[in-house]
Coordinates of C-alpha atoms in Angstrom, one line a residue:
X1 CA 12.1 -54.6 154.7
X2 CA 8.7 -54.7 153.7
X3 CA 9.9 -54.0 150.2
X4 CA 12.1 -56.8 149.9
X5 CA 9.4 -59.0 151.6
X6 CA 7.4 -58.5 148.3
X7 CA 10.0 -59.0 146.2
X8 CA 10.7 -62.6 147.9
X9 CA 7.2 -63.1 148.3
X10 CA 5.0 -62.6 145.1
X11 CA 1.4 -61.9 145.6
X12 CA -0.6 -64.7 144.3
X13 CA -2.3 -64.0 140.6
X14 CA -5.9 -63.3 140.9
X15 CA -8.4 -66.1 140.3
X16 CA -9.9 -66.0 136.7
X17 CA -13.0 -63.8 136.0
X18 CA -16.1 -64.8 133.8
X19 CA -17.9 -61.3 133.4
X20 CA -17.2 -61.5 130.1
X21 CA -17.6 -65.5 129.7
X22 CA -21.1 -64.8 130.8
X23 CA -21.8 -62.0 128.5
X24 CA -20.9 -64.2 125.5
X25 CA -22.7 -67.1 126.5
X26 CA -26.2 -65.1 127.1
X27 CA -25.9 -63.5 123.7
X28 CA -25.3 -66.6 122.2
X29 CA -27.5 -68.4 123.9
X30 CA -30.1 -65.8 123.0
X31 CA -29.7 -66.3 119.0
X32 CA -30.4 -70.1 119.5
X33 CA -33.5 -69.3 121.5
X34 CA -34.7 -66.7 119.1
X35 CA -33.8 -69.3 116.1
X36 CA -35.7 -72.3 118.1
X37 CA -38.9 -69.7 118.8
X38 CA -39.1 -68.6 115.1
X39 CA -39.5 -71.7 114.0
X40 CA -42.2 -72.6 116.0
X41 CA -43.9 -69.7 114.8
X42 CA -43.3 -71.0 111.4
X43 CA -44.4 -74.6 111.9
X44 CA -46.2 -75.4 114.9
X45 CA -49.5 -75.0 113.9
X46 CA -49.1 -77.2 110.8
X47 CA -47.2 -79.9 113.1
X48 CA -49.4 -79.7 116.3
X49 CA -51.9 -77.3 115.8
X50 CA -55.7 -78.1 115.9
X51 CA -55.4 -79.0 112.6
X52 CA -51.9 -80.4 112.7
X53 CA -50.6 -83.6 111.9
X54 CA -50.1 -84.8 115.4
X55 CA -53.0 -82.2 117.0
X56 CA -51.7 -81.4 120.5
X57 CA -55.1 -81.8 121.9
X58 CA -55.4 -85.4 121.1
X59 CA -51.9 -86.1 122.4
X60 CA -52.6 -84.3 125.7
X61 CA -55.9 -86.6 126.3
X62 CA -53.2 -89.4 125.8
X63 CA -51.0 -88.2 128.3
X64 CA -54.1 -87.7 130.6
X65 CA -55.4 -91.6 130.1
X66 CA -52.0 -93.0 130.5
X67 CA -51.2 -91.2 133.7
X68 CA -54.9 -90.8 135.2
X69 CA -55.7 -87.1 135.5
X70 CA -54.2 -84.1 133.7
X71 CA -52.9 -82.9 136.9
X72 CA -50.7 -86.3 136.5
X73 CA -50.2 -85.7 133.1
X74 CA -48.8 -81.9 134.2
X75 CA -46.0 -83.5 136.9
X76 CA -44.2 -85.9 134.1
X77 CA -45.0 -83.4 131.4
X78 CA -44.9 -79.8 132.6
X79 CA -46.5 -77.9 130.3
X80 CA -48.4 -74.1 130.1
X81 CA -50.5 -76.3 126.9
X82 CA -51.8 -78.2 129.7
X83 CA -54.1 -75.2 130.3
X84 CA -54.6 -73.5 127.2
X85 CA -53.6 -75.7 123.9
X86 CA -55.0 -73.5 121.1
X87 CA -53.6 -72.5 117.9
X88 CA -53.4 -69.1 119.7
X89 CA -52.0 -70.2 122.3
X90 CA -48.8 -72.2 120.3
X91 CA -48.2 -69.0 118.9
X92 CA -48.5 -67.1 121.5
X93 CA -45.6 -69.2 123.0
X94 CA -43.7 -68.8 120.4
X95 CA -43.8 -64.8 119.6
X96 CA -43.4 -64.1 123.4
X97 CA -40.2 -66.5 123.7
X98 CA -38.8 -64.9 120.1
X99 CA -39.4 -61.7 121.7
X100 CA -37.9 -62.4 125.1
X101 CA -34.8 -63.8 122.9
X102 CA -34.1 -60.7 121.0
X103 CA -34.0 -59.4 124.3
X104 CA -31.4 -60.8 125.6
X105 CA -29.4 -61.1 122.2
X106 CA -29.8 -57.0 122.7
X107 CA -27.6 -57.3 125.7
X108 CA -30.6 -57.7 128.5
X109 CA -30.7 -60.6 130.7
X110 CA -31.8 -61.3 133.9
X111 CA -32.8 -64.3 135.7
X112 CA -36.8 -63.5 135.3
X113 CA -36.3 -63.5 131.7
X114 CA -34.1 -66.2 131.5
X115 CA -36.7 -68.3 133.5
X116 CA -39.8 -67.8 131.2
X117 CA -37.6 -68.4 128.2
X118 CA -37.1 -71.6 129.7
X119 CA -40.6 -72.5 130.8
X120 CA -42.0 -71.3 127.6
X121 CA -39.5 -73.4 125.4
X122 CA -39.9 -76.2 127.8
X123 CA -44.0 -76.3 127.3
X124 CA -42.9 -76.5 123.5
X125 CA -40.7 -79.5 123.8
X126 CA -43.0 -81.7 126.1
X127 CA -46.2 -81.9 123.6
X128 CA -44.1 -81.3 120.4
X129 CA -44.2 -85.3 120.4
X130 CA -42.1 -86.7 117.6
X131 CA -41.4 -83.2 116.2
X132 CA -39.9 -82.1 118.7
X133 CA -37.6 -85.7 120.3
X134 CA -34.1 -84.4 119.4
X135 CA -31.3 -83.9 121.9
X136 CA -30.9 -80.5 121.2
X137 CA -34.1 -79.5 122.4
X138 CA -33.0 -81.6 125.7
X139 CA -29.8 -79.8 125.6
X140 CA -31.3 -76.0 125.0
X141 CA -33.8 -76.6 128.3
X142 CA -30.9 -78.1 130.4
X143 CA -28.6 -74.5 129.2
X144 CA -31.7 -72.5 129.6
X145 CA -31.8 -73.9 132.9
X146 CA -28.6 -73.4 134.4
X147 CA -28.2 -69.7 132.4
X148 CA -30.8 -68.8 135.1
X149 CA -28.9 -68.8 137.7
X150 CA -25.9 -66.9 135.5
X151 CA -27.8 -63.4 136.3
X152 CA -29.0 -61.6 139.2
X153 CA -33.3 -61.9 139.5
X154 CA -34.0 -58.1 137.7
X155 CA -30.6 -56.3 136.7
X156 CA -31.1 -56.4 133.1
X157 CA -27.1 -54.7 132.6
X158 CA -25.3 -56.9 130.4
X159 CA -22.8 -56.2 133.0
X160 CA -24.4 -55.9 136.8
X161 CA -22.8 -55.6 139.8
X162 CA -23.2 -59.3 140.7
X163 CA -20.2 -62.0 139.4
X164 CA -21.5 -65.1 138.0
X165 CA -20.8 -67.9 139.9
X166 CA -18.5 -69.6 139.9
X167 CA -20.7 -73.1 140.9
X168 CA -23.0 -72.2 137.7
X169 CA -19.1 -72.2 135.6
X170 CA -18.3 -75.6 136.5
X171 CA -22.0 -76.8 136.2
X172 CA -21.6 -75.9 132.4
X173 CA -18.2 -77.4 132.6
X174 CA -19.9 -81.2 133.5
X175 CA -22.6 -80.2 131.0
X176 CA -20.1 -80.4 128.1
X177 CA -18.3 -83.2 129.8
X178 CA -21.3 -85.6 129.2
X179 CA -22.5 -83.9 126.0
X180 CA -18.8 -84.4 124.3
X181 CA -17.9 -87.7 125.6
X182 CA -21.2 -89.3 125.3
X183 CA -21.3 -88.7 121.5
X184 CA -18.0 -90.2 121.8
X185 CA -18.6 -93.1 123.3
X186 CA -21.9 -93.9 121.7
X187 CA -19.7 -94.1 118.4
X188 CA -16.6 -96.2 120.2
X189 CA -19.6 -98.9 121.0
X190 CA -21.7 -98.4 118.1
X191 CA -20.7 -98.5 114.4
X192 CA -17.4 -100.4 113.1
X193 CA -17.0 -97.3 111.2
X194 CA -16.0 -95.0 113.7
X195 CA -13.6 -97.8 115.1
X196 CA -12.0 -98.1 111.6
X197 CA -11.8 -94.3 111.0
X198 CA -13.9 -94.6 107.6
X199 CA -17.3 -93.2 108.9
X200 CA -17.1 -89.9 107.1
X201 CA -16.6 -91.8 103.7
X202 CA -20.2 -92.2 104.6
X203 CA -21.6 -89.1 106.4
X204 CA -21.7 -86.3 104.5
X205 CA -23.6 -87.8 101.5
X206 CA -26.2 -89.3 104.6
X207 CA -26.6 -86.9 107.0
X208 CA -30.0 -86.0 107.7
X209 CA -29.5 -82.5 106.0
X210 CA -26.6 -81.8 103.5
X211 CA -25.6 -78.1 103.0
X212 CA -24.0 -76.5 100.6
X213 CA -20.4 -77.6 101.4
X214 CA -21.2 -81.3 102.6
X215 CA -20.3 -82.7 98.6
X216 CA -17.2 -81.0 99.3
X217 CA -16.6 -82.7 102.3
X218 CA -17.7 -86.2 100.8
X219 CA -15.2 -86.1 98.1
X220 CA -12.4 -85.0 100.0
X221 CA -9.0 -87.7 99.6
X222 CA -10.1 -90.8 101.7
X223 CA -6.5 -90.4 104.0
X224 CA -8.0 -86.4 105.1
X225 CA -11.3 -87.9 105.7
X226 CA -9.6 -91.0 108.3
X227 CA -8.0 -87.7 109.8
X228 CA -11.0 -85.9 110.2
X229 CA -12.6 -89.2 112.5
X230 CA -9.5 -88.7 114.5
X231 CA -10.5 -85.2 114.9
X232 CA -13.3 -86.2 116.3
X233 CA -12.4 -88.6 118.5
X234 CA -9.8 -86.2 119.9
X235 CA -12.8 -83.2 120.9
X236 CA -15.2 -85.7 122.1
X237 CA -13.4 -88.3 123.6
X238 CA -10.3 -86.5 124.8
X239 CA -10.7 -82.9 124.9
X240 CA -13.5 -83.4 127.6
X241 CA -11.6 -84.8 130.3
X242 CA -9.5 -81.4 130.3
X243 CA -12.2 -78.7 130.9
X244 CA -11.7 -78.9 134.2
X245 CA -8.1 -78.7 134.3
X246 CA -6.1 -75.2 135.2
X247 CA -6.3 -72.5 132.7
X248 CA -4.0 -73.3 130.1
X249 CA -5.5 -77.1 129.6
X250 CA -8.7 -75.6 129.7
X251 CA -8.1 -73.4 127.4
X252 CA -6.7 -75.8 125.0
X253 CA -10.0 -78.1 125.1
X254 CA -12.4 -75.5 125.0
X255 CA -10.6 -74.4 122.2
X256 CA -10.3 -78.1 120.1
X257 CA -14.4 -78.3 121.0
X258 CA -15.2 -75.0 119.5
X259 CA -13.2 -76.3 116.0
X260 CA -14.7 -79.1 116.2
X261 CA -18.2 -77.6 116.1
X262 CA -17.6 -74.9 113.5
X263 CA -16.3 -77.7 111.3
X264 CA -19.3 -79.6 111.4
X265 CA -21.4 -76.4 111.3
X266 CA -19.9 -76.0 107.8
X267 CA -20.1 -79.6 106.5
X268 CA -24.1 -80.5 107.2
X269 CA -27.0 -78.6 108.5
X270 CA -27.5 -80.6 112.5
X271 CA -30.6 -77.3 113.4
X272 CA -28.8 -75.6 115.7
X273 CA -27.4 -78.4 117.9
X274 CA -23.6 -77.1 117.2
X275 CA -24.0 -73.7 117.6
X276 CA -25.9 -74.5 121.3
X277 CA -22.7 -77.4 122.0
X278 CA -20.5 -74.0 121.6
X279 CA -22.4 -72.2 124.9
X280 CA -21.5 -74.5 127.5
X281 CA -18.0 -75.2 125.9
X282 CA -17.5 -71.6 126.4
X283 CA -17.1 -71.5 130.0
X284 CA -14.1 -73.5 129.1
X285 CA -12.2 -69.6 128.5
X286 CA -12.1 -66.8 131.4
X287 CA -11.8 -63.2 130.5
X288 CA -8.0 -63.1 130.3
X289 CA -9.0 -65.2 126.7
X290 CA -11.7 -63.1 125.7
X291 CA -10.0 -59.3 126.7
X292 CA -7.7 -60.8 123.6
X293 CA -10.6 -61.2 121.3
X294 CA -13.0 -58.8 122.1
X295 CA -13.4 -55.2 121.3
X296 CA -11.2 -53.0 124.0
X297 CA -14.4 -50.9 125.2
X298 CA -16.3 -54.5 126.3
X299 CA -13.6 -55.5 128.1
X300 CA -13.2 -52.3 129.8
X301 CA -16.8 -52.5 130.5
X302 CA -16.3 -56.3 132.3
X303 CA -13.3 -54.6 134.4
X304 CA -15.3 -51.8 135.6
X305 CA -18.2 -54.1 136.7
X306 CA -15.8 -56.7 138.2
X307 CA -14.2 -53.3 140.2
X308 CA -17.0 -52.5 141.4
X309 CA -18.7 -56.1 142.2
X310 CA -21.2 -56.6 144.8
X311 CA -21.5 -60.1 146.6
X312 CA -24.8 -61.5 146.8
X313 CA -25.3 -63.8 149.6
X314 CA -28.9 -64.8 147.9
X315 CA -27.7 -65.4 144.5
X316 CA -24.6 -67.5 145.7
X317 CA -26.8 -69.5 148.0
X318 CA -29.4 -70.2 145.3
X319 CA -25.8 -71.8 142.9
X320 CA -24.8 -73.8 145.4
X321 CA -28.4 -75.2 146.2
X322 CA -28.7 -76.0 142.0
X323 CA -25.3 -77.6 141.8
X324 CA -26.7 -79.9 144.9
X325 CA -29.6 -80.7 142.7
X326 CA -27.9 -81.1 139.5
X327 CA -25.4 -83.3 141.3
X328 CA -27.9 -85.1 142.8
X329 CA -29.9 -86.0 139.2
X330 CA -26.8 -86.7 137.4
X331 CA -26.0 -89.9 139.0
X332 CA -28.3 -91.7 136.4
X333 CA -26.5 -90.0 133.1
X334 CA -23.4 -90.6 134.9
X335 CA -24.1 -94.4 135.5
X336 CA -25.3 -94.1 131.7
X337 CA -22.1 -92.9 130.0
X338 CA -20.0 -95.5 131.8
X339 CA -23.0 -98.3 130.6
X340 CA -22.2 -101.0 127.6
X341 CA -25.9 -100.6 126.7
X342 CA -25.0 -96.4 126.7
X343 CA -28.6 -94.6 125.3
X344 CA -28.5 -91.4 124.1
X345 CA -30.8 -88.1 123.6
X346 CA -32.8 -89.0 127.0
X347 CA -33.8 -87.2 130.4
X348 CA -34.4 -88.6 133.7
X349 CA -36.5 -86.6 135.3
X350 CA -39.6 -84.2 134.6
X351 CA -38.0 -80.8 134.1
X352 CA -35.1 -82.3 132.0
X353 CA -32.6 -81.0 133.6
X354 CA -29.8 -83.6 133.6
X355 CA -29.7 -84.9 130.5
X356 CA -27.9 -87.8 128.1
X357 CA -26.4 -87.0 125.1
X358 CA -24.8 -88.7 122.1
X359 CA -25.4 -88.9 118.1
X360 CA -24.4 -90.8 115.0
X361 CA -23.8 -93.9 117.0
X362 CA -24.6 -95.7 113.8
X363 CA -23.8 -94.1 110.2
X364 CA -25.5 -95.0 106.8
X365 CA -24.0 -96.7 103.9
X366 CA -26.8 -95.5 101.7
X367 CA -28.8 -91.8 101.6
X368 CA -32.5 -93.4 101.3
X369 CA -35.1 -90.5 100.4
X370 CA -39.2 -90.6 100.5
X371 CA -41.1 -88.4 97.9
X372 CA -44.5 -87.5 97.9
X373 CA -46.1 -87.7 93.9
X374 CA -49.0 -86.2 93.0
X375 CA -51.1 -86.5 89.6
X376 CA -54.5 -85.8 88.6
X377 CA -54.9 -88.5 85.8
X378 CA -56.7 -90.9 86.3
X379 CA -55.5 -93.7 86.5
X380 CA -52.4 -93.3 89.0
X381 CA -49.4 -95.7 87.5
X382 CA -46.5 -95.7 86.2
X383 CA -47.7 -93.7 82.9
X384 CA -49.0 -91.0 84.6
X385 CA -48.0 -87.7 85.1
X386 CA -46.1 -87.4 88.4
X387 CA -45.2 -84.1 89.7
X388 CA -43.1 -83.8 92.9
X389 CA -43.9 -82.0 96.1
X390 CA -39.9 -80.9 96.9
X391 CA -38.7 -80.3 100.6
X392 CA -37.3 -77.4 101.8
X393 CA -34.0 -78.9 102.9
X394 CA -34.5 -82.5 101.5
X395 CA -33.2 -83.2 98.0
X396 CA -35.4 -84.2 95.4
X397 CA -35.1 -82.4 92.4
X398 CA -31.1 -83.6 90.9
X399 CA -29.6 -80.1 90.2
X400 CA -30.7 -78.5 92.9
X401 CA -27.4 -77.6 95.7
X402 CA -28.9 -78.3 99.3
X403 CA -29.1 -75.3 100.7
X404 CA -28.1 -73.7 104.1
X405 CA -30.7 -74.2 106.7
X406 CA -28.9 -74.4 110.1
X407 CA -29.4 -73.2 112.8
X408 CA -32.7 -73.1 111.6
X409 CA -35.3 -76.5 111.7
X410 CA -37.0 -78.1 108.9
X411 CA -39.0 -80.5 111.1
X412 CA -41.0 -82.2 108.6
X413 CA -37.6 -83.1 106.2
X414 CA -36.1 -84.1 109.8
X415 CA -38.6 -86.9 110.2
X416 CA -39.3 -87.7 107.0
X417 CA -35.1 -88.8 107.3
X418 CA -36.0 -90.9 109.4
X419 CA -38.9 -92.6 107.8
X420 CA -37.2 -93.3 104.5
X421 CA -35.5 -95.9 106.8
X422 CA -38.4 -97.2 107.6
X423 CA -42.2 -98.0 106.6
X424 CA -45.1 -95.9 107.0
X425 CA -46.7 -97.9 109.5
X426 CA -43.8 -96.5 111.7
X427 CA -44.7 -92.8 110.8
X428 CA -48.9 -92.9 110.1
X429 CA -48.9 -89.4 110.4
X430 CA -47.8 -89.4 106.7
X431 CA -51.4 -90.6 105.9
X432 CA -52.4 -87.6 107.6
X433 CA -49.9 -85.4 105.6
X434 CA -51.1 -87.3 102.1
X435 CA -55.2 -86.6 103.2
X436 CA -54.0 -83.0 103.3
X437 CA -52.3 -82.9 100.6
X438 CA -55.4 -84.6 98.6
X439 CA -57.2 -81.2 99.5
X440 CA -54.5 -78.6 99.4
X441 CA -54.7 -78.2 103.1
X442 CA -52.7 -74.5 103.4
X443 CA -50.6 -75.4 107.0
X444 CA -49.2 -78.5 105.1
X445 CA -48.4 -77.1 102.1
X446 CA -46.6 -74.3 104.5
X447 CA -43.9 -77.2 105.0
X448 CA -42.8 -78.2 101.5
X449 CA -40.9 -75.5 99.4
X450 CA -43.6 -75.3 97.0
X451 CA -47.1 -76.7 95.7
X452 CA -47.0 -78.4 92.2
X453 CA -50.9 -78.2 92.2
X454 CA -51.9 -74.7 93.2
X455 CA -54.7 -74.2 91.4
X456 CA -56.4 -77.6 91.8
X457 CA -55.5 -80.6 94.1
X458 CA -54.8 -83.9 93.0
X459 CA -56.9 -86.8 92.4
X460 CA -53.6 -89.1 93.7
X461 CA -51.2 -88.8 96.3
X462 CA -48.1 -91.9 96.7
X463 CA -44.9 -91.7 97.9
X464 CA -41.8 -93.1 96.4
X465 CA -38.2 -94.3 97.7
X466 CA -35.5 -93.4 96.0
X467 CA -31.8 -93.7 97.0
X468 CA -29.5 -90.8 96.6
X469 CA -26.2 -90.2 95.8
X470 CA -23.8 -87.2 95.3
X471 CA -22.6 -86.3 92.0
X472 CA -19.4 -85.7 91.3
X473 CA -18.5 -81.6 91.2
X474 CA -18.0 -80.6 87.5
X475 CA -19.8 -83.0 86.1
X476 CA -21.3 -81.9 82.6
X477 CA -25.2 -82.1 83.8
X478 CA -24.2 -79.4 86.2
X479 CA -25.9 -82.3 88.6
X480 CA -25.6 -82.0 92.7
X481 CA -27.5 -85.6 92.9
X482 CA -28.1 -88.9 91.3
X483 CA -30.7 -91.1 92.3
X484 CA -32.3 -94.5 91.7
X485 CA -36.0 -95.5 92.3
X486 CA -36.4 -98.5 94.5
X487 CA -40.3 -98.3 95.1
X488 CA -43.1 -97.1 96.8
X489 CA -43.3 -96.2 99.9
X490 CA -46.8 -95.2 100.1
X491 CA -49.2 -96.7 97.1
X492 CA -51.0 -94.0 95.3
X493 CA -53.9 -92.6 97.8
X494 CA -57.3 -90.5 97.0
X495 CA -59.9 -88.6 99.0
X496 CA -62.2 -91.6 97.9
X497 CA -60.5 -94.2 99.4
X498 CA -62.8 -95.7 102.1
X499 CA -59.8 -97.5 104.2
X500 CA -57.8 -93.7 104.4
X501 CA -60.4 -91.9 105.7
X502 CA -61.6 -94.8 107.8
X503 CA -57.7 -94.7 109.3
X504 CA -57.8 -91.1 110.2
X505 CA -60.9 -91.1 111.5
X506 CA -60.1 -93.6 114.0
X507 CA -57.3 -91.4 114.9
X508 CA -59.1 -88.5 115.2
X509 CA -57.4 -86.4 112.7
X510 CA -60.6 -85.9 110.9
X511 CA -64.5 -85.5 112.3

């Protein structure tokens, strides 16, 4: 009887597991925070340093004035540079976090670790000023955050007895809800082009960094580029709604976003905001999906761990009292994604931990690129001889290819995007980065991909815009680029010149 009980009555299929889910994300998640601490190690001090172009010190005694006290200043900004902002202490930061992160890409997590990582990259982001006002570094604390709460406080086993929780899934889930369908939406109520289904005649050729494949991309038939905007529109504006659906719907959209990033991972270099939009999408697969794709001795390590599981009243307690608060600071983005006047790459509250997202709400017709000339004739027009200080990512030089940089940073190139848009009244620092240039300065050097004036500066520094344009693959030149000069951007610039140095004195970027 009991026999045929079970045969009329099925036992129910077990819930989905994530011991594997978890052990994916963590590794992952430890590459982009190794990746993100390495180059701070590279380019901190020559970006905020004492003798930075934004110095840290003069911005914190900003923060401190505008909010009344540095205590003040340390509740809106939380910072460990609040207490100790030398050049030894940047890099200390940053060799601790890159250590912590190899950690953890090792296989060895634990909440503790995950926690300082956290703090430590966190105290980066909130006095890296301009250098550091991307959403990915929004989007790195806000996963940092909730890995946390992933792992128990001190098991470092990639697999410990305690199952991640299944609160912290979902809270991923919601994270690359808004992260999806607010790029999405920022570009349904932003530029024509994304309406039309032409923006990627466009993008590749402007994007902030083209990589080795993006000419590729840009010539590709006009009717497989309108497809590839569909794409799109499909993994950020559709394939969200679904990674909260049952498995197989999950599955699906977790499996259109992850595509979707690869494919934009080959075709530009975006740091390493695509490889960091795969992590939360992750927890879109359980570890039926992964026992398929990973190596049979993993997954009969997750199975022995989930056998042997141990519940932690603590650990699920402290998931259910973060989901509270991150339900609780999410009614702002939430109001935000369903705005008209939708603003993206912001955060709401100290700690950043709920977070808006979105990008390339408006795409450019025309790549616009500032370079920095120097010469030691002397007289500093036309006639003179100009030699170029090239990026490391940027292009200047025509037949160079732009190399691969991703998920690495190039901060100065980065900004220096977004000031060929503009004027230099917008960016001043670059008067900073010319007066350094003027005498060699090592750190700022450190940022271009070479020095055409090692042995001697030179008497002139200007900066000229050019606009930039892919050439055509096979063309006889063996040109990746044409350009055409449509002025200065900066007027040629000496040591001498009484209203420079004046300027940066009354910044305080010199004595």
């Amino acid at each position: 009887m009991d026999n045929e009980a079970r045969e009329d009555f099925p036992v129910p299929a077990a819930p989905p597991t994530y011991w594997l889910t978890r052990f994916v994300i963590l590794r992952l998640l430890g590459v982009i925070y190794a990746v993100a601490f390495l180059v701070a190690i590279n380019q901190v001090v020559p970006l905020i340093g004492a003798q930075g172009l934004l110095p840290v010190t003069i911005y914190l005694k900003q923060i401190s004035a505008m909010f009344g006290s540095d205590g003040a200043g340390f509740l809106r900004l939380p910072s460990l540079f609040w207490f100790w902002h030398s050049d030894t202490a940047l890099l200390t930061v940053s060799w601790v976090g890159f250590i912590l992160s190899l950690v953890v890409v090792a296989g060895f997590a634990n909440a503790l670790i995950l926690g300082v990582l956290w703090f430590l990259y966190m105290s980066l982001v909130h006095v890296g000023q301009e250098w550091y006002g991307y959403g990915w570094e929004y989007l790195l604390i806000e996963s940092g955050f909730l890995a946390i709460f992933l792992c128990p406080l001190l098991d470092l086993r990639p697999f410990p007895k305690r199952e991640p929780p299944r609160p912290i899934i979902v809270l991923f889930r919601w994270l690359i809800f808004r992260v999806m369908l607010g790029a999405g939406l920022i570009k349904l109520r932003g530029d024509a082009v994304w309406r039309n289904a032409t923006a990627l005649y466009y993008h590749f050729e402007t994007q902030p960094m083209p990589g080795p494949f993006s000419r590729w991309f840009h010539f590709l038939p006009h009717s497989v580029l309108k497809g590839g905007v569909w794409f799109n529109h499909l993994a950020e504006v559709v394939a969200p709604w679904f990674v909260f659906w049952p498995r197989l719907a999950r599955h699906c959209a977790g499996v259109v976003i992850v595509i979707f990033q690869i494919n934009i991972i080959l075709s530009g270099n975006l740091s390493f905001l695509n490889w960091l939009t795969i992590v939360p999408a992750l927890t879109c697969f359980d570890d039926g999906f992964w026992a398929r794709l990973l190596p049979g001795w993993l997954v009969r390590k997750a199975e022995a761990a989930a056998a042997q599981a141990e519940v932690s009243r603590p650990m699920h307690t402290t998931a259910w009292a973060v989901t509270v608060l991150i339900a609780l600071l999410s009614f702002r983005p939430a109001v935000n994604l369903l705005s008209s006047g939708q603003i993206m790459n912001t955060s709401y509250d100290p700690l950043d931990l709920v977070n808006t997202y979105g990008a390339f709400g408006t795409v450019g017709r025309e790549r616009w690129n500032v370079v920095f000339e120097g010469t030691r004739d002397k007289t500093p027009d036309d006639h003179a001889h100009w030699k170029a200080y090239p990026y490391k990512g940027l292009p200047v030089a025509l037949d160079k290819r732009p190399p691969q940089v991703a998920p690495y940073q190039l901060r100065l190139d980065w900004q220096m995007w977004f000031a060929a848009m503009s004027s230099h009244n917008e960016y001043p620092w670059t008067l900073n980065l010319v007066w350094k240039l003027l005498h060699n300065d090592a750190g700022a050097i450190s940022l271009f991909a070479d020095n055409p004036f090692p042995s001697k500066p030179p008497r002139y520094i200007r900066a000229v815009l050019y606009r930039y344009t892919f050439a055509k693959p096979g063309n006889p030149q063996g040109l990746w680029w044409h350009r055409e000069r449509i002025g200065e951007w900066l007027p040629p610039l000496s040591a001498n010149d009484p209203q420079l140095y004046g300027f940066l004195k009354s910044a305080g970027w010199i004595p």
